[in-house]
Short mmCIF file of C-alpha atoms in Angstrom, two decimals:
data_model
loop_
_atom_site.label_atom_id
_atom_site.label_comp_id
_atom_site.label_asym_id
_atom_site.label_seq_id
_atom_site.Cartn_x
_atom_site.Cartn_y
_atom_site.Cartn_z
CA MET A 151 2.40 13.83 -13.51
CA ALA A 152 0.02 11.92 -12.53
CA ARG A 153 0.80 8.49 -10.59
CA PHE A 154 -2.90 6.92 -11.56
CA SER A 155 -4.48 6.81 -15.33
CA ARG A 156 -7.72 8.92 -16.23
CA MET A 157 -9.68 5.61 -16.12
CA LYS A 158 -8.77 4.18 -13.20
CA THR A 159 -9.37 7.53 -11.34
CA LEU A 160 -12.86 8.37 -12.61
CA SER A 161 -13.58 4.36 -12.27
CA THR A 162 -12.43 4.52 -8.64
CA MET A 163 -14.48 7.43 -8.11
CA ILE A 164 -17.78 5.66 -9.13
CA GLU A 165 -16.98 2.45 -7.63
CA VAL A 166 -16.02 3.54 -3.87
CA GLY A 167 -18.68 6.58 -4.56
CA ILE A 168 -17.62 8.99 -1.73
CA ILE A 169 -14.43 11.53 -2.72
CA PRO A 170 -13.79 13.15 0.55
CA VAL A 171 -13.00 17.16 0.30
CA PHE A 172 -10.63 19.33 2.58
CA TYR A 173 -7.77 21.64 3.11
CA THR A 174 -5.68 22.42 6.36
CA PRO A 175 -2.61 24.38 6.12
CA VAL A 176 -0.35 22.29 8.26
CA VAL A 177 1.04 19.45 6.76
CA GLU A 178 1.47 16.54 9.40
CA THR A 179 -2.85 17.50 10.14
CA ALA A 180 -2.71 16.78 6.56
CA LYS A 181 -1.03 13.29 6.53
CA GLU A 182 -3.07 12.20 9.58
CA ILE A 183 -6.30 13.26 7.69
CA VAL A 184 -5.26 11.16 4.30
CA LYS A 185 -3.98 8.73 6.40
CA SER A 186 -7.41 8.46 8.45
CA LEU A 187 -9.74 8.64 4.93
CA TYR A 188 -7.33 5.78 3.43
CA GLN A 189 -7.61 3.02 6.57
CA GLY A 190 -11.76 3.80 6.34
CA GLY A 191 -11.60 2.84 2.83
CA ALA A 192 -12.02 6.18 0.92
CA LEU A 193 -9.19 6.04 -2.45
CA CYS A 194 -10.12 9.62 -4.44
CA ILE A 195 -9.10 12.36 -1.82
CA GLU A 196 -9.71 15.69 -2.54
CA MET A 197 -7.33 18.51 -0.90
CA THR A 198 -8.68 22.06 -2.30
CA ASN A 199 -6.25 24.97 -3.04
CA ARG A 200 -7.66 27.69 -0.58
CA GLY A 201 -4.70 28.89 1.21
CA ASP A 202 -1.38 30.73 0.49
CA GLY A 203 1.06 27.41 0.26
CA ALA A 204 -1.31 25.22 -0.71
CA ILE A 205 0.76 23.93 -3.21
CA ASP A 206 3.85 23.36 -0.99
CA VAL A 207 0.95 21.06 1.14
CA PHE A 208 -0.08 19.39 -1.36
CA LYS A 209 3.56 17.93 -2.59
CA GLU A 210 4.48 16.70 0.90
CA LEU A 211 1.04 15.02 0.64
CA GLU A 212 1.57 13.44 -2.53
CA LYS A 213 4.83 12.65 -1.07
CA PHE A 214 3.21 11.23 1.91
CA CYS A 215 0.89 8.97 0.10
CA ILE A 216 3.41 7.34 -2.24
CA SER A 217 5.40 6.14 0.71
CA ASN A 218 2.42 5.54 3.10
CA CYS A 219 -0.87 5.26 0.99
CA PRO A 220 0.09 4.02 -2.21
CA GLU A 221 -3.64 3.28 -3.19
CA VAL A 222 -4.84 6.77 -2.36
CA ILE A 223 -5.33 8.39 -5.53
CA LEU A 224 -4.84 12.20 -4.48
CA GLY A 225 -6.73 15.45 -6.42
CA ILE A 226 -6.45 19.21 -6.37
CA GLY A 227 -9.69 21.26 -5.74
CA SER A 228 -10.72 25.16 -5.80
CA VAL A 229 -9.03 25.13 -9.08
CA ILE A 230 -10.05 28.09 -11.45
CA ASP A 231 -7.76 28.46 -14.11
CA SER A 232 -5.25 26.65 -16.52
CA PRO A 233 -1.66 27.35 -14.75
CA THR A 234 -3.02 26.48 -11.53
CA ALA A 235 -3.98 23.19 -12.56
CA ALA A 236 -0.37 22.65 -14.20
CA MET A 237 1.05 23.51 -11.45
CA TYR A 238 -0.46 21.06 -9.21
CA ILE A 239 -0.22 18.89 -12.31
CA SER A 240 3.01 19.30 -12.33
CA HIS A 241 3.28 17.98 -8.19
CA GLY A 242 1.53 14.89 -8.81
CA ALA A 243 -2.67 15.55 -8.87
CA ASN A 244 -4.53 13.12 -10.46
CA PHE A 245 -7.42 14.65 -11.01
CA VAL A 246 -8.85 18.87 -10.72
CA VAL A 247 -11.40 19.88 -9.38
CA GLY A 248 -13.12 23.12 -9.84
CA PRO A 249 -16.47 25.66 -8.85
CA ALA A 250 -16.58 26.84 -12.03
CA PHE A 251 -16.49 25.20 -16.02
CA ASP A 252 -13.11 26.86 -17.93
CA LYS A 253 -12.29 25.69 -21.07
CA ASP A 254 -8.47 26.42 -20.69
CA THR A 255 -8.63 24.19 -17.59
CA ALA A 256 -10.42 21.51 -19.64
CA ASN A 257 -7.80 21.52 -21.85
CA THR A 258 -5.11 21.51 -20.02
CA CYS A 259 -6.30 17.94 -18.07
CA ASN A 260 -7.02 16.57 -20.91
CA SER A 261 -3.87 17.02 -22.99
CA ARG A 262 -2.24 15.14 -19.71
CA LYS A 263 -5.05 12.88 -19.64
CA VAL A 264 -6.22 14.02 -15.95
CA PRO A 265 -9.66 13.77 -14.93
CA TYR A 266 -11.37 17.61 -14.65
CA SER A 267 -14.53 17.77 -12.42
CA PRO A 268 -15.98 21.58 -12.67
CA GLY A 269 -18.75 22.73 -11.34
CA CYS A 270 -22.05 23.23 -12.89
CA GLY A 271 -25.44 24.31 -12.28
CA THR A 272 -27.42 24.14 -15.52
CA VAL A 273 -27.70 21.68 -18.30
CA THR A 274 -25.97 23.75 -20.39
CA GLU A 275 -23.15 23.78 -18.43
CA ILE A 276 -22.86 20.44 -18.08
CA HIS A 277 -23.30 19.70 -21.57
CA ASN A 278 -20.69 22.24 -22.48
CA ALA A 279 -18.27 20.77 -20.02
CA GLU A 280 -18.72 17.37 -21.84
CA ILE A 281 -17.88 18.92 -24.90
CA TYR A 282 -14.58 19.51 -23.34
CA GLY A 283 -13.90 16.17 -22.17
CA VAL A 284 -15.37 15.95 -18.65
CA GLU A 285 -16.52 13.00 -17.62
CA ILE A 286 -17.86 13.50 -14.18
CA CYS A 287 -19.60 16.97 -13.56
CA LYS A 288 -19.43 18.01 -10.07
CA ILE A 289 -22.70 20.00 -9.26
CA PHE A 290 -22.25 23.12 -6.86
CA PRO A 291 -23.16 24.59 -4.68
CA GLY A 292 -25.32 20.95 -4.88
CA LYS A 293 -28.14 21.89 -2.32
CA GLN A 294 -28.48 25.43 -3.91
CA VAL A 295 -28.33 24.28 -7.24
CA GLY A 296 -31.80 22.16 -6.74
CA GLY A 297 -30.58 19.07 -4.65
CA PRO A 298 -31.44 15.36 -5.94
CA GLU A 299 -34.59 16.58 -7.87
CA PHE A 300 -32.42 18.27 -9.94
CA VAL A 301 -30.05 15.53 -11.20
CA LYS A 302 -33.22 13.76 -11.03
CA SER A 303 -34.48 16.55 -13.90
CA VAL A 304 -30.64 16.02 -15.80
CA LYS A 305 -30.68 12.41 -15.80
CA GLY A 306 -34.03 12.27 -18.01
CA PRO A 307 -33.05 13.79 -21.46
CA CYS A 308 -29.67 13.13 -20.29
CA PRO A 309 -29.06 9.56 -18.83
CA TRP A 310 -24.82 9.80 -20.12
CA THR A 311 -24.14 12.02 -17.59
CA SER A 312 -22.56 11.66 -14.37
CA ILE A 313 -22.58 13.62 -11.07
CA MET A 314 -21.00 14.58 -8.47
CA PRO A 315 -22.74 16.63 -5.97
CA THR A 316 -20.94 18.62 -3.71
CA GLY A 317 -22.33 21.06 -0.87
CA GLY A 318 -25.30 19.85 0.60
CA VAL A 319 -24.52 15.85 0.67
CA ASP A 320 -24.58 14.86 4.45
CA PRO A 321 -22.81 11.29 5.85
CA THR A 322 -26.24 10.52 6.80
CA TYR A 323 -28.44 7.12 5.58
CA GLU A 324 -31.93 9.69 4.39
CA SER A 325 -29.27 12.33 2.56
CA LEU A 326 -26.67 9.64 0.77
CA LYS A 327 -30.54 7.86 -0.11
CA GLU A 328 -31.45 10.87 -1.93
CA TRP A 329 -28.69 11.40 -3.59
CA PHE A 330 -27.88 7.87 -5.06
CA ASN A 331 -31.57 7.60 -5.66
CA ALA A 332 -31.91 10.21 -8.08
CA GLY A 333 -28.90 9.13 -10.46
CA VAL A 334 -25.24 10.15 -8.87
CA SER A 335 -22.18 8.52 -9.62
CA CYS A 336 -20.77 9.68 -6.70
CA VAL A 337 -20.23 12.44 -3.94
CA GLY A 338 -17.94 14.76 -2.36
CA ILE A 339 -18.16 15.24 1.35
CA GLY A 340 -16.03 17.72 2.77
CA SER A 341 -17.08 19.75 6.55
CA ASN A 342 -19.57 17.30 7.01
CA LEU A 343 -17.84 14.55 7.09
CA ILE A 344 -14.28 15.73 7.81
CA THR A 345 -15.74 18.27 10.85
CA LYS A 346 -13.68 20.94 12.69
CA GLU A 347 -14.40 18.93 15.99
CA ILE A 348 -12.12 16.21 14.51
CA ILE A 349 -9.48 17.66 13.75
CA GLN A 350 -8.95 20.05 16.86
CA ASN A 351 -9.70 17.36 18.99
CA ARG A 352 -7.47 15.38 16.39
CA ASP A 353 -9.96 12.45 16.45
CA PHE A 354 -8.77 10.73 13.76
CA LYS A 355 -9.88 7.19 14.27
CA LYS A 356 -13.73 8.53 14.82
CA LEU A 357 -12.92 10.01 11.09
CA SER A 358 -11.75 6.65 9.83
CA GLU A 359 -14.80 4.78 11.62
CA ASN A 360 -17.29 7.77 9.93
CA VAL A 361 -15.78 7.26 6.10
CA LYS A 362 -16.25 3.61 6.82
CA ARG A 363 -19.75 3.83 7.67
CA VAL A 364 -20.65 6.13 4.77
CA ILE A 365 -18.86 3.63 2.64
CA GLY A 366 -20.94 1.31 3.65
CA ILE A 367 -24.23 2.94 3.49
CA ILE A 368 -23.64 3.74 0.03
CA LYS A 369 -22.73 -0.22 -0.80
CA ASP A 370 -25.78 -1.16 0.56
CA ILE A 371 -27.85 1.75 -1.19
CA ARG A 372 -26.48 0.67 -4.43
CA ASN A 373 -27.44 -2.93 -3.84
CA LYS A 374 -31.18 -2.07 -3.02
CA LYS A 375 -31.73 -0.46 -6.38
#
């Protein structure tokens, strides 16, 4: 079951401001990625359910976090149904993210007090997700659904809505400023942060430095608002 409470997970997502997203079928590489992200200051980290045997990688990764990165709040992404969510929750997933909203998945997560962030692309989808207890709605794909302007449009009539864009977020000052000034609560960044080059070259020091820089940018943007 989850090591962290629902409230702790949600507050950490918002406080740090970034949820790095990745997948690799290689357990040792996954450990190096998480360790590097943690050393850079990331606390909520999403591994995606995107490969045969992903659950086996996740199980080993959560064990690694317990022993080596105890503050890391590990979650699972790319979840589209309730059975998959339940499987990962039983192996320690602290939050569940998906590309689309699913009522049964929401109910499963709610029953275990595990945060659920489904992908939404319209105000109606966001509203329906919130009815089912979603606190932070993922907008996906962030760029294609309208980018920062979409966030502004949603926050106007629905200022209580918390949004996390994934897809279309770059780890640059300009991109992050657009998103956070539009009103997002946090952002998910995948291959734009955890690049193929970093993984291939095993340049995990650079990954830590990049994460630290992004978190610093977010703090700076928030301080200037």
